[in-house]
Coordinates of C-alpha atoms and ligand atoms in Angstrom, one line a residue:
T1 CA 17.6 -5.0 -85.6
T2 CA 18.2 -4.8 -89.3
Q3 CA 21.0 -2.3 -88.7
V4 CA 22.6 -4.8 -86.3
D5 CA 22.4 -7.6 -88.8
E6 CA 24.3 -5.6 -91.4
R7 CA 27.2 -5.2 -89.0
L8 CA 27.4 -8.9 -88.4
G9 CA 29.5 -11.2 -90.6
A10 CA 28.2 -14.2 -92.4
A11 CA 29.4 -16.6 -89.7
A12 CA 27.6 -14.7 -87.0
R13 CA 24.4 -14.5 -88.9
D14 CA 24.6 -18.2 -89.6
F15 CA 25.1 -19.0 -85.9
L16 CA 22.1 -16.8 -84.9
G17 CA 20.0 -18.6 -87.5
R18 CA 20.7 -22.1 -86.0
P19 CA 18.9 -23.5 -82.9
H20 CA 20.7 -22.8 -79.6
Q21 CA 20.5 -26.0 -77.6
L22 CA 22.2 -27.6 -74.6
F23 CA 25.5 -29.4 -75.0
I24 CA 25.3 -32.6 -73.1
D25 CA 27.4 -35.7 -73.6
G26 CA 28.7 -34.4 -76.9
Q27 CA 25.2 -33.9 -78.3
W28 CA 23.2 -30.7 -78.9
V29 CA 19.8 -31.3 -77.2
D30 CA 16.7 -29.4 -76.2
A31 CA 15.9 -28.8 -72.6
A32 CA 14.1 -31.8 -71.0
D33 CA 10.8 -29.8 -70.9
G34 CA 11.4 -28.1 -74.3
R35 CA 11.4 -24.6 -72.8
T36 CA 13.5 -21.7 -74.3
F37 CA 14.2 -18.2 -73.2
G38 CA 15.2 -15.0 -75.1
T39 CA 18.6 -13.3 -75.0
F40 CA 18.5 -9.5 -75.7
D41 CA 20.6 -6.8 -77.3
P42 CA 21.2 -4.4 -74.4
A43 CA 21.7 -1.5 -76.8
T44 CA 18.2 -1.7 -78.1
G45 CA 16.3 -4.1 -75.7
A46 CA 15.4 -6.2 -78.8
E47 CA 15.5 -10.0 -78.7
I48 CA 18.5 -11.6 -80.4
T49 CA 17.4 -15.2 -80.4
Q50 CA 15.9 -18.0 -78.2
V51 CA 18.1 -20.3 -76.2
A52 CA 17.3 -23.6 -74.5
H53 CA 16.1 -23.1 -71.0
G54 CA 18.0 -25.7 -68.9
G55 CA 16.6 -26.5 -65.5
P56 CA 17.5 -28.9 -62.7
E57 CA 16.6 -32.0 -64.8
D58 CA 19.0 -30.9 -67.4
I59 CA 21.7 -30.4 -64.8
N60 CA 21.0 -34.0 -63.7
R61 CA 21.6 -35.2 -67.3
A62 CA 24.7 -33.1 -67.6
V63 CA 26.2 -34.2 -64.3
A64 CA 25.5 -37.9 -65.2
A65 CA 27.4 -37.4 -68.5
A66 CA 30.3 -35.7 -66.8
R67 CA 30.4 -38.5 -64.2
R68 CA 30.4 -41.2 -66.8
A69 CA 33.1 -39.3 -68.7
F70 CA 35.2 -39.0 -65.6
D71 CA 34.7 -42.6 -64.4
D72 CA 35.5 -44.1 -67.8
G73 CA 38.9 -42.3 -67.5
A74 CA 39.2 -41.4 -71.2
W75 CA 40.1 -37.8 -70.3
A76 CA 41.8 -38.1 -67.0
T77 CA 44.1 -41.0 -68.2
M78 CA 44.6 -39.6 -71.7
K79 CA 48.3 -38.9 -72.2
P80 CA 49.0 -35.4 -70.9
N81 CA 50.6 -34.3 -74.2
Q82 CA 47.4 -35.3 -76.0
R83 CA 45.3 -33.2 -73.6
E84 CA 47.8 -30.4 -74.2
Q85 CA 47.3 -30.6 -77.9
I86 CA 43.5 -30.5 -77.6
L87 CA 43.6 -27.5 -75.4
W88 CA 46.0 -25.8 -77.7
R89 CA 43.7 -26.5 -80.6
I90 CA 40.8 -24.8 -78.7
G91 CA 43.1 -21.7 -78.4
D92 CA 43.9 -21.8 -82.1
L93 CA 40.2 -22.2 -83.0
L94 CA 39.3 -19.2 -80.9
D95 CA 41.8 -17.1 -82.7
A96 CA 40.7 -18.4 -86.1
K97 CA 37.1 -17.5 -85.2
A98 CA 37.9 -14.3 -83.4
E99 CA 35.7 -12.1 -85.6
L100 CA 32.7 -14.4 -85.1
F101 CA 33.2 -14.7 -81.3
G102 CA 33.8 -10.9 -81.0
Q103 CA 30.7 -10.0 -82.9
I104 CA 28.4 -12.3 -81.0
E105 CA 29.9 -11.2 -77.6
A106 CA 29.4 -7.5 -78.5
L107 CA 25.8 -8.2 -79.6
D108 CA 24.9 -10.3 -76.5
N109 CA 26.8 -8.3 -73.8
G110 CA 26.9 -4.8 -75.3
K111 CA 30.6 -4.3 -75.0
S112 CA 32.5 -2.8 -78.0
V113 CA 33.4 -5.3 -80.7
A114 CA 37.0 -4.0 -80.8
I115 CA 37.4 -4.8 -77.0
A116 CA 35.5 -8.1 -77.3
T117 CA 37.9 -9.3 -80.0
A118 CA 41.1 -7.8 -78.7
V119 CA 40.6 -8.6 -75.0
D120 CA 37.9 -11.2 -74.4
V121 CA 38.5 -13.5 -77.3
A122 CA 42.3 -13.1 -77.6
W123 CA 42.8 -13.5 -73.9
A124 CA 40.5 -16.6 -73.8
A125 CA 42.7 -18.2 -76.5
D126 CA 45.8 -17.3 -74.4
V127 CA 44.3 -18.9 -71.3
F128 CA 43.6 -22.2 -73.2
R129 CA 47.2 -22.2 -74.5
Y130 CA 48.7 -21.4 -71.1
Y131 CA 46.9 -24.3 -69.4
A132 CA 47.6 -26.5 -72.4
G133 CA 51.2 -26.3 -71.3
W134 CA 50.4 -27.2 -67.7
S135 CA 48.8 -30.5 -68.8
T136 CA 52.3 -32.0 -69.0
K137 CA 53.6 -30.4 -65.8
I138 CA 51.3 -31.7 -63.1
E139 CA 53.7 -33.3 -60.6
G140 CA 53.8 -34.8 -57.2
S141 CA 56.9 -35.2 -55.1
T142 CA 58.8 -37.9 -53.3
V143 CA 58.9 -37.5 -49.5
N144 CA 61.7 -38.6 -47.2
V145 CA 59.5 -40.0 -44.4
S146 CA 60.8 -40.7 -40.9
M147 CA 58.2 -43.1 -39.7
P148 CA 59.4 -42.9 -36.1
F149 CA 57.4 -45.9 -34.8
A150 CA 58.5 -48.3 -37.6
G151 CA 61.9 -49.2 -36.5
D152 CA 64.5 -49.5 -39.2
K153 CA 62.1 -50.6 -42.0
Q154 CA 62.4 -48.8 -45.3
F155 CA 59.7 -46.9 -47.1
H156 CA 59.1 -45.2 -50.4
A157 CA 56.6 -42.3 -50.2
Y158 CA 55.3 -40.0 -52.8
T159 CA 52.4 -37.7 -53.6
Q160 CA 50.3 -37.5 -56.7
R161 CA 48.1 -34.6 -57.8
V162 CA 44.9 -36.0 -59.2
P163 CA 41.8 -34.4 -60.6
V164 CA 38.9 -33.5 -58.2
G165 CA 36.3 -35.1 -60.5
V166 CA 33.1 -33.6 -61.7
C167 CA 33.2 -29.8 -61.5
G168 CA 30.3 -27.4 -61.7
Q169 CA 31.2 -24.0 -63.1
I170 CA 28.8 -21.1 -62.8
I171 CA 29.8 -17.8 -64.6
P172 CA 28.5 -14.3 -64.9
W173 CA 27.7 -12.1 -67.9
N174 CA 30.4 -9.4 -67.8
F175 CA 33.1 -11.4 -69.6
P176 CA 31.0 -14.4 -70.9
L177 CA 33.6 -16.2 -73.0
L178 CA 36.6 -15.2 -71.0
M179 CA 35.1 -16.4 -67.7
A180 CA 34.3 -19.7 -69.4
A181 CA 37.9 -19.9 -70.5
W182 CA 39.2 -19.2 -67.0
K183 CA 37.1 -22.0 -65.6
L184 CA 37.4 -24.6 -68.3
A185 CA 41.1 -24.5 -69.2
P186 CA 42.6 -25.3 -65.8
A187 CA 39.9 -27.9 -65.1
L188 CA 40.5 -29.6 -68.4
A189 CA 44.3 -29.5 -68.2
T190 CA 44.2 -31.3 -64.8
G191 CA 41.8 -34.1 -66.1
N192 CA 38.5 -33.1 -64.6
T193 CA 35.1 -33.2 -66.4
L194 CA 32.6 -30.4 -66.0
V195 CA 29.2 -28.8 -66.3
L196 CA 29.3 -25.1 -67.3
K197 CA 26.3 -22.8 -66.6
P198 CA 26.7 -19.5 -68.5
A199 CA 24.8 -16.4 -67.3
E200 CA 21.2 -16.1 -68.5
Q201 CA 21.9 -12.6 -69.9
T202 CA 24.8 -13.8 -72.2
P203 CA 24.5 -17.4 -73.2
L204 CA 25.7 -17.2 -76.8
T205 CA 29.5 -17.3 -76.8
A206 CA 29.5 -20.3 -74.4
L207 CA 27.5 -22.2 -77.0
L208 CA 30.0 -21.2 -79.7
L209 CA 32.7 -22.4 -77.4
G210 CA 30.9 -25.8 -77.1
E211 CA 31.2 -26.1 -80.9
V212 CA 34.9 -25.4 -80.7
I213 CA 35.4 -27.9 -77.9
A214 CA 33.8 -30.6 -80.0
E215 CA 35.8 -29.6 -83.0
A216 CA 39.0 -29.7 -81.0
G217 CA 38.5 -33.3 -80.1
V218 CA 37.4 -33.2 -76.4
P219 CA 35.7 -36.5 -75.7
D220 CA 31.9 -36.6 -75.3
G221 CA 30.7 -35.8 -71.8
V222 CA 33.9 -34.1 -70.6
V223 CA 32.4 -30.6 -71.2
N224 CA 28.7 -30.1 -70.8
I225 CA 27.1 -26.7 -71.2
V226 CA 23.6 -25.9 -69.8
T227 CA 22.2 -22.5 -70.5
G228 CA 19.7 -21.4 -67.9
F229 CA 19.0 -19.3 -64.8
G230 CA 19.8 -19.3 -61.1
D231 CA 17.8 -22.4 -60.5
A232 CA 20.1 -24.3 -62.8
G233 CA 23.1 -22.9 -60.9
A234 CA 21.5 -23.8 -57.6
A235 CA 21.0 -27.4 -58.8
I236 CA 24.7 -27.6 -59.6
S237 CA 25.8 -26.3 -56.3
A238 CA 23.5 -28.7 -54.4
H239 CA 24.2 -31.7 -56.5
D240 CA 25.5 -34.7 -54.6
D241 CA 27.4 -36.0 -57.6
V242 CA 29.3 -32.8 -58.2
D243 CA 32.7 -32.8 -56.5
K244 CA 33.6 -29.2 -56.8
V245 CA 31.8 -25.9 -57.7
A246 CA 33.6 -22.9 -59.0
F247 CA 31.6 -19.7 -59.1
T248 CA 32.1 -16.1 -60.4
G249 CA 29.4 -13.6 -59.6
S250 CA 28.0 -11.6 -56.7
T251 CA 29.0 -12.0 -53.1
E252 CA 25.3 -12.5 -52.3
V253 CA 25.0 -15.5 -54.6
G254 CA 28.4 -16.8 -53.5
K255 CA 27.0 -17.2 -50.0
L256 CA 24.0 -19.1 -51.3
I257 CA 26.5 -21.4 -53.1
V258 CA 28.4 -22.1 -49.9
D259 CA 25.2 -23.0 -48.2
A260 CA 24.1 -25.3 -51.0
A261 CA 27.5 -27.0 -51.2
K262 CA 27.2 -28.2 -47.6
G263 CA 25.3 -31.4 -48.4
N264 CA 28.2 -33.3 -49.9
L265 CA 30.9 -30.9 -48.8
K266 CA 32.0 -30.3 -52.4
K267 CA 35.0 -28.1 -52.8
V268 CA 34.1 -24.5 -53.4
S269 CA 36.0 -21.7 -55.1
L270 CA 34.6 -18.2 -55.4
E271 CA 35.4 -15.0 -57.3
L272 CA 33.0 -12.4 -55.9
G273 CA 32.4 -8.7 -55.7
G274 CA 34.7 -5.8 -55.2
K275 CA 34.9 -2.1 -54.4
S276 CA 38.5 -1.6 -55.3
A277 CA 40.5 1.4 -54.1
N278 CA 42.6 3.3 -56.6
I279 CA 45.1 5.5 -54.8
V280 CA 46.7 8.5 -56.5
F281 CA 49.6 10.2 -54.9
A282 CA 50.6 13.8 -55.7
D283 CA 53.9 12.6 -57.0
C284 CA 52.3 10.5 -59.8
D285 CA 52.7 10.9 -63.5
F286 CA 49.6 13.1 -63.7
D287 CA 48.4 12.4 -67.3
A288 CA 49.1 8.7 -67.1
A289 CA 47.3 8.5 -63.7
V290 CA 44.2 10.3 -65.1
A291 CA 44.0 8.0 -68.2
G292 CA 44.6 4.9 -66.1
S293 CA 42.1 6.0 -63.3
V294 CA 39.4 6.6 -65.9
A295 CA 40.0 3.2 -67.4
A296 CA 40.0 1.7 -63.9
W297 CA 36.3 2.3 -63.4
M298 CA 35.0 2.7 -67.0
F299 CA 36.5 -0.4 -68.5
N300 CA 33.6 -2.8 -69.5
H301 CA 31.2 0.1 -68.5
G302 CA 32.2 -0.5 -64.9
Q303 CA 30.9 -4.1 -65.1
A304 CA 34.1 -5.6 -63.8
C305 CA 34.6 -7.1 -60.4
T306 CA 38.0 -5.3 -60.2
A307 CA 36.6 -1.9 -61.1
G308 CA 38.6 0.9 -59.3
T309 CA 35.5 2.7 -58.1
R310 CA 36.9 4.2 -54.9
L311 CA 39.3 6.8 -56.2
Y312 CA 41.5 8.2 -53.4
V313 CA 43.4 11.3 -54.4
E314 CA 46.0 13.1 -52.3
D315 CA 44.7 16.4 -51.0
S316 CA 47.0 18.7 -52.9
I317 CA 45.9 17.5 -56.3
Y318 CA 42.3 16.5 -55.5
E319 CA 40.5 19.3 -57.3
K320 CA 42.7 19.3 -60.4
F321 CA 42.8 15.5 -60.7
T322 CA 39.1 14.8 -60.2
Q323 CA 38.2 17.5 -62.8
A324 CA 40.6 15.9 -65.3
V325 CA 39.0 12.5 -64.7
A326 CA 35.6 13.9 -65.2
D327 CA 36.6 15.8 -68.4
A328 CA 38.2 12.6 -69.8
A329 CA 35.2 10.4 -68.9
A330 CA 32.7 12.9 -70.4
Q331 CA 34.5 12.5 -73.8
A332 CA 33.8 8.8 -74.1
T333 CA 31.9 7.8 -77.2
I334 CA 28.8 6.0 -76.1
G335 CA 27.1 3.6 -78.5
H336 CA 26.2 0.2 -79.8
G337 CA 28.8 -2.5 -79.2
L338 CA 28.9 -3.3 -82.9
D339 CA 29.7 0.3 -83.8
P340 CA 33.5 0.5 -84.3
A341 CA 33.6 4.0 -82.7
T342 CA 32.0 2.9 -79.5
E343 CA 34.0 3.2 -76.3
L344 CA 31.2 2.9 -73.7
G345 CA 28.4 0.5 -74.4
P346 CA 25.1 -0.2 -72.5
L347 CA 24.7 -2.0 -69.2
V348 CA 23.8 -5.6 -69.7
D349 CA 20.0 -5.6 -68.9
Q350 CA 17.1 -3.8 -67.3
D351 CA 18.0 -5.1 -63.8
Q352 CA 21.5 -3.7 -64.0
F353 CA 20.2 -0.5 -65.4
D354 CA 17.7 -0.2 -62.5
K355 CA 20.5 -1.0 -60.0
V356 CA 22.9 1.6 -61.3
S357 CA 20.1 4.2 -61.6
Y358 CA 19.4 3.6 -57.9
Y359 CA 23.0 4.4 -57.1
L360 CA 23.0 7.5 -59.3
R361 CA 20.1 8.8 -57.1
A362 CA 21.7 7.5 -53.9
G363 CA 24.9 9.4 -54.6
I364 CA 23.0 12.7 -54.6
E365 CA 20.6 11.8 -51.7
D366 CA 23.5 10.9 -49.5
G367 CA 25.1 14.4 -50.1
G368 CA 27.4 13.8 -53.0
R369 CA 27.8 15.9 -56.2
A370 CA 28.2 14.6 -59.7
L371 CA 31.1 16.4 -61.5
T372 CA 30.0 14.7 -64.7
G373 CA 27.1 12.4 -65.6
G374 CA 24.5 11.3 -63.1
G375 CA 21.8 10.0 -65.4
R376 CA 20.6 8.0 -68.3
H377 CA 22.1 8.3 -71.7
G378 CA 19.6 8.4 -74.6
D379 CA 16.2 6.9 -74.4
T380 CA 16.6 3.4 -75.7
G381 CA 18.7 0.5 -74.4
Y382 CA 20.4 0.4 -71.0
F383 CA 22.9 3.3 -71.4
V384 CA 24.0 5.4 -68.4
Q385 CA 26.4 8.4 -68.4
P386 CA 29.9 7.9 -67.0
T387 CA 29.6 9.5 -63.5
V388 CA 32.1 11.0 -61.1
F389 CA 30.9 11.7 -57.6
V390 CA 32.8 14.1 -55.4
D391 CA 31.9 15.5 -51.9
V392 CA 31.2 11.9 -50.8
E393 CA 31.8 10.5 -47.3
P394 CA 33.0 7.0 -46.3
D395 CA 29.5 5.8 -45.3
H396 CA 27.8 6.9 -48.5
R397 CA 26.2 4.1 -50.4
V398 CA 28.2 4.9 -53.6
V399 CA 31.4 4.5 -51.5
T400 CA 30.5 1.2 -49.7
D401 CA 28.5 -0.7 -52.3
E402 CA 29.5 -2.5 -55.5
I403 CA 27.6 -0.6 -58.2
F404 CA 28.7 -2.5 -61.4
G405 CA 28.3 0.5 -63.6
P406 CA 30.4 3.4 -64.9
V407 CA 30.3 5.3 -61.6
V408 CA 33.3 6.3 -59.4
S409 CA 33.4 8.0 -56.0
A410 CA 36.4 10.3 -55.4
L411 CA 37.7 10.8 -51.9
R412 CA 40.6 12.7 -50.4
F413 CA 43.6 11.5 -48.3
T414 CA 46.3 13.2 -46.4
D415 CA 49.3 10.8 -46.3
V416 CA 50.3 7.1 -46.8
D417 CA 48.7 5.9 -43.5
D418 CA 45.5 7.7 -44.2
A419 CA 45.3 6.3 -47.8
V420 CA 46.0 2.7 -46.6
R421 CA 43.5 3.0 -43.8
Q422 CA 40.7 4.2 -46.1
A423 CA 41.5 1.8 -48.9
N424 CA 41.3 -1.1 -46.5
D425 CA 38.0 0.1 -45.0
S426 CA 35.8 -2.3 -47.1
I427 CA 34.2 -5.7 -46.8
Y428 CA 35.8 -6.5 -50.1
G429 CA 39.5 -7.1 -51.0
L430 CA 39.8 -7.9 -54.6
A431 CA 42.1 -5.4 -56.2
A432 CA 43.8 -2.0 -55.8
G433 CA 45.7 0.6 -57.8
V434 CA 48.6 2.8 -56.7
W435 CA 50.0 5.7 -58.7
T436 CA 53.3 7.2 -57.6
Q437 CA 56.7 7.8 -59.1
D438 CA 58.3 6.9 -55.8
I439 CA 59.0 3.2 -56.2
S440 CA 59.7 2.6 -52.5
K441 CA 56.4 4.2 -51.5
A442 CA 54.7 2.0 -54.1
H443 CA 56.2 -1.2 -52.6
K444 CA 55.4 -0.1 -49.1
V445 CA 51.8 0.7 -49.9
A446 CA 51.3 -2.5 -51.9
S447 CA 52.4 -4.6 -49.0
R448 CA 49.8 -3.0 -46.7
L449 CA 46.8 -3.3 -49.0
H450 CA 44.2 -6.0 -48.2
A451 CA 43.7 -6.9 -51.9
G452 CA 44.3 -10.0 -54.0
S453 CA 45.9 -7.9 -56.8
V454 CA 47.7 -4.6 -56.6
W455 CA 48.5 -2.7 -59.8
V456 CA 51.1 0.0 -59.7
N457 CA 51.1 2.8 -62.3
Q458 CA 48.6 0.8 -64.3
Y459 CA 45.2 -0.7 -63.6
N460 CA 43.7 -4.1 -64.5
G461 CA 47.2 -5.3 -65.0
F462 CA 46.1 -8.9 -65.4
D463 CA 48.2 -11.7 -66.8
T464 CA 47.3 -15.4 -67.3
A465 CA 50.3 -16.4 -65.3
M466 CA 49.4 -14.2 -62.3
P467 CA 47.1 -15.7 -59.6
F468 CA 43.9 -13.7 -59.3
G469 CA 41.3 -13.7 -56.5
G470 CA 40.1 -11.9 -53.4
F471 CA 40.9 -11.2 -49.8
K472 CA 37.9 -10.9 -47.4
Q473 CA 34.4 -11.2 -48.9
S474 CA 35.8 -11.0 -52.5
G475 CA 36.3 -14.8 -52.6
W476 CA 37.9 -18.1 -51.9
G477 CA 40.9 -19.4 -53.9
R478 CA 42.9 -18.1 -56.8
E479 CA 42.3 -18.5 -60.5
L480 CA 44.8 -18.0 -63.3
G481 CA 48.5 -18.9 -63.0
Q482 CA 49.6 -22.0 -61.1
G483 CA 47.1 -21.1 -58.4
A484 CA 44.2 -22.5 -60.4
L485 CA 45.9 -25.9 -60.5
D486 CA 45.3 -26.1 -56.7
L487 CA 41.6 -25.6 -57.3
Y488 CA 41.3 -28.5 -59.7
T489 CA 43.6 -31.1 -58.2
Q490 CA 43.8 -32.9 -54.9
T491 CA 46.8 -34.6 -53.4
R492 CA 47.1 -38.4 -52.8
S493 CA 49.9 -39.5 -50.4
V494 CA 51.2 -43.0 -51.1
N495 CA 53.5 -44.6 -48.6
I496 CA 55.0 -48.0 -49.4
Q497 CA 56.8 -50.3 -47.0
L498 CA 59.7 -51.8 -49.0
Ligands
LIG501 P1 25.5 -10.8 -61.2 O1 25.1 -10.0 -60.0 O2 26.8 -10.5 -61.7 O3 24.4 -10.9 -62.2 P2 24.9 -13.3 -60.1 O4 25.7 -13.7 -58.9 O5 23.5 -12.9 -59.9 O6 25.8 -12.2 -60.7 O7 25.0 -14.4 -61.2 C1 26.1 -15.0 -61.6 C2 25.8 -16.4 -62.0 O8 25.2 -17.1 -60.9 C3 24.8 -16.5 -63.2 O9 25.2 -17.6 -64.0 C4 23.5 -16.8 -62.5 O10 22.5 -17.5 -63.3 C5 23.9 -17.7 -61.3 N1 23.1 -17.8 -60.2 C6 22.1 -16.9 -59.8 N2 21.5 -17.4 -58.6 C7 22.1 -18.5 -58.3 C8 22.0 -19.5 -57.2 N3 21.1 -19.3 -56.2 N4 22.8 -20.5 -57.2 C9 23.7 -20.7 -58.2 N5 23.9 -19.9 -59.2 C10 23.1 -18.8 -59.3

């Protein structure tokens, strides 16, 4: 990894040279049993560094710290404009350290350093600043109650929106820092305390974020970060002193979390899998639709829950369009995330590589044909070729299953009804794309799609102010925008007889 080290700045090398401990009650501490685990560079398979291996006992310690911090009220009752300033400071610190965060993210996750810096880090900063503003805008209402059985007595009734309490937040490895920001910022703006469990594949930027959080002035115990594996996540979801669990990850693990949360009926919000439809009508702007449709499934190497991996193309342009998509995909520069020329990096680890390789075989076994790609790229690291499957049927595994790699399945449709019917034929309902220059058609189709987000003449059209989440088995609740405030507050109704 000498080559890698040369591409890292001094701050990144300094960070990697320090111990990587758990952040509990404002202190950096070893795991209770002293264990550590390795995190790996997915472009080479080489170990980057060791990280504290938090387990259920560490979750207990972190939850106890979060409980104390919630109950002592220092955070929840802090003046909202002070919370606002602290959250704003986190955003500013992320921007000031963008190069450091971007390099560590690229190294740990495999994504290109340019994307990590311009998208992951910059957007995480934006998310903290957006929710900083909400800190001062959490409002209840006064209610004109009728009180039909109370005669002519008078009342003053109002609602308050109060924090839920101790939140457990479990996040995946595809956007490690950004997913932490989506979880932390709204929880903190509304006065909760929390325990964050980053994914075992990509623990590093969450630890950097812990340093920033301390530097910004978040009181001890409000944010606790426990790096570890699924058993630590399971301990959070089952913990009787956790009031809410927020999870982003696979639908399979989402269901385990719902089961585990039953004990104390903690609130649950879930951002789960997807198999999103991207619908291209013959009347689209052809070149824009090609470029956007490639980005739809190749962005982040296909490791995005919104990836537009079911590409529905209107019959009359199917051959020409799919060929153009395949040609554009084949041109992507594949390489190490820290190489500035890289457009497509490696998958995150051996498990994901094996899973995607399984689907590359399944695509052919089920009767499909790869217009481009279909195999591994190179012989080190976890690279796969961007792959476009045609001649696929609705029941093929590459059409029904979430693959989480740079693999798209292209299908035909005849008209609007056929496109909508096929697009909605999925257990998932996270996102969808529509490409047409007929704006009425775009609105009509959007209103019929069973998807939490619909992007017209663009794909992955996210904004911090737009609620995001899934229909069907893609999740419960909405993150981002005002929607996330509902996840982290509960309503108290107060009714006073005057
Ligand atoms: P992916 O398929 O994207 O790797 P997972 O759903 O497996 O996503 O993992 C997402 C997060 O959930 C990670 O932080 C992981 O450690 C955690 N996790 C895995 N298993 C469990 C579990 N049984 N309970 C709670 N969290 C879990």
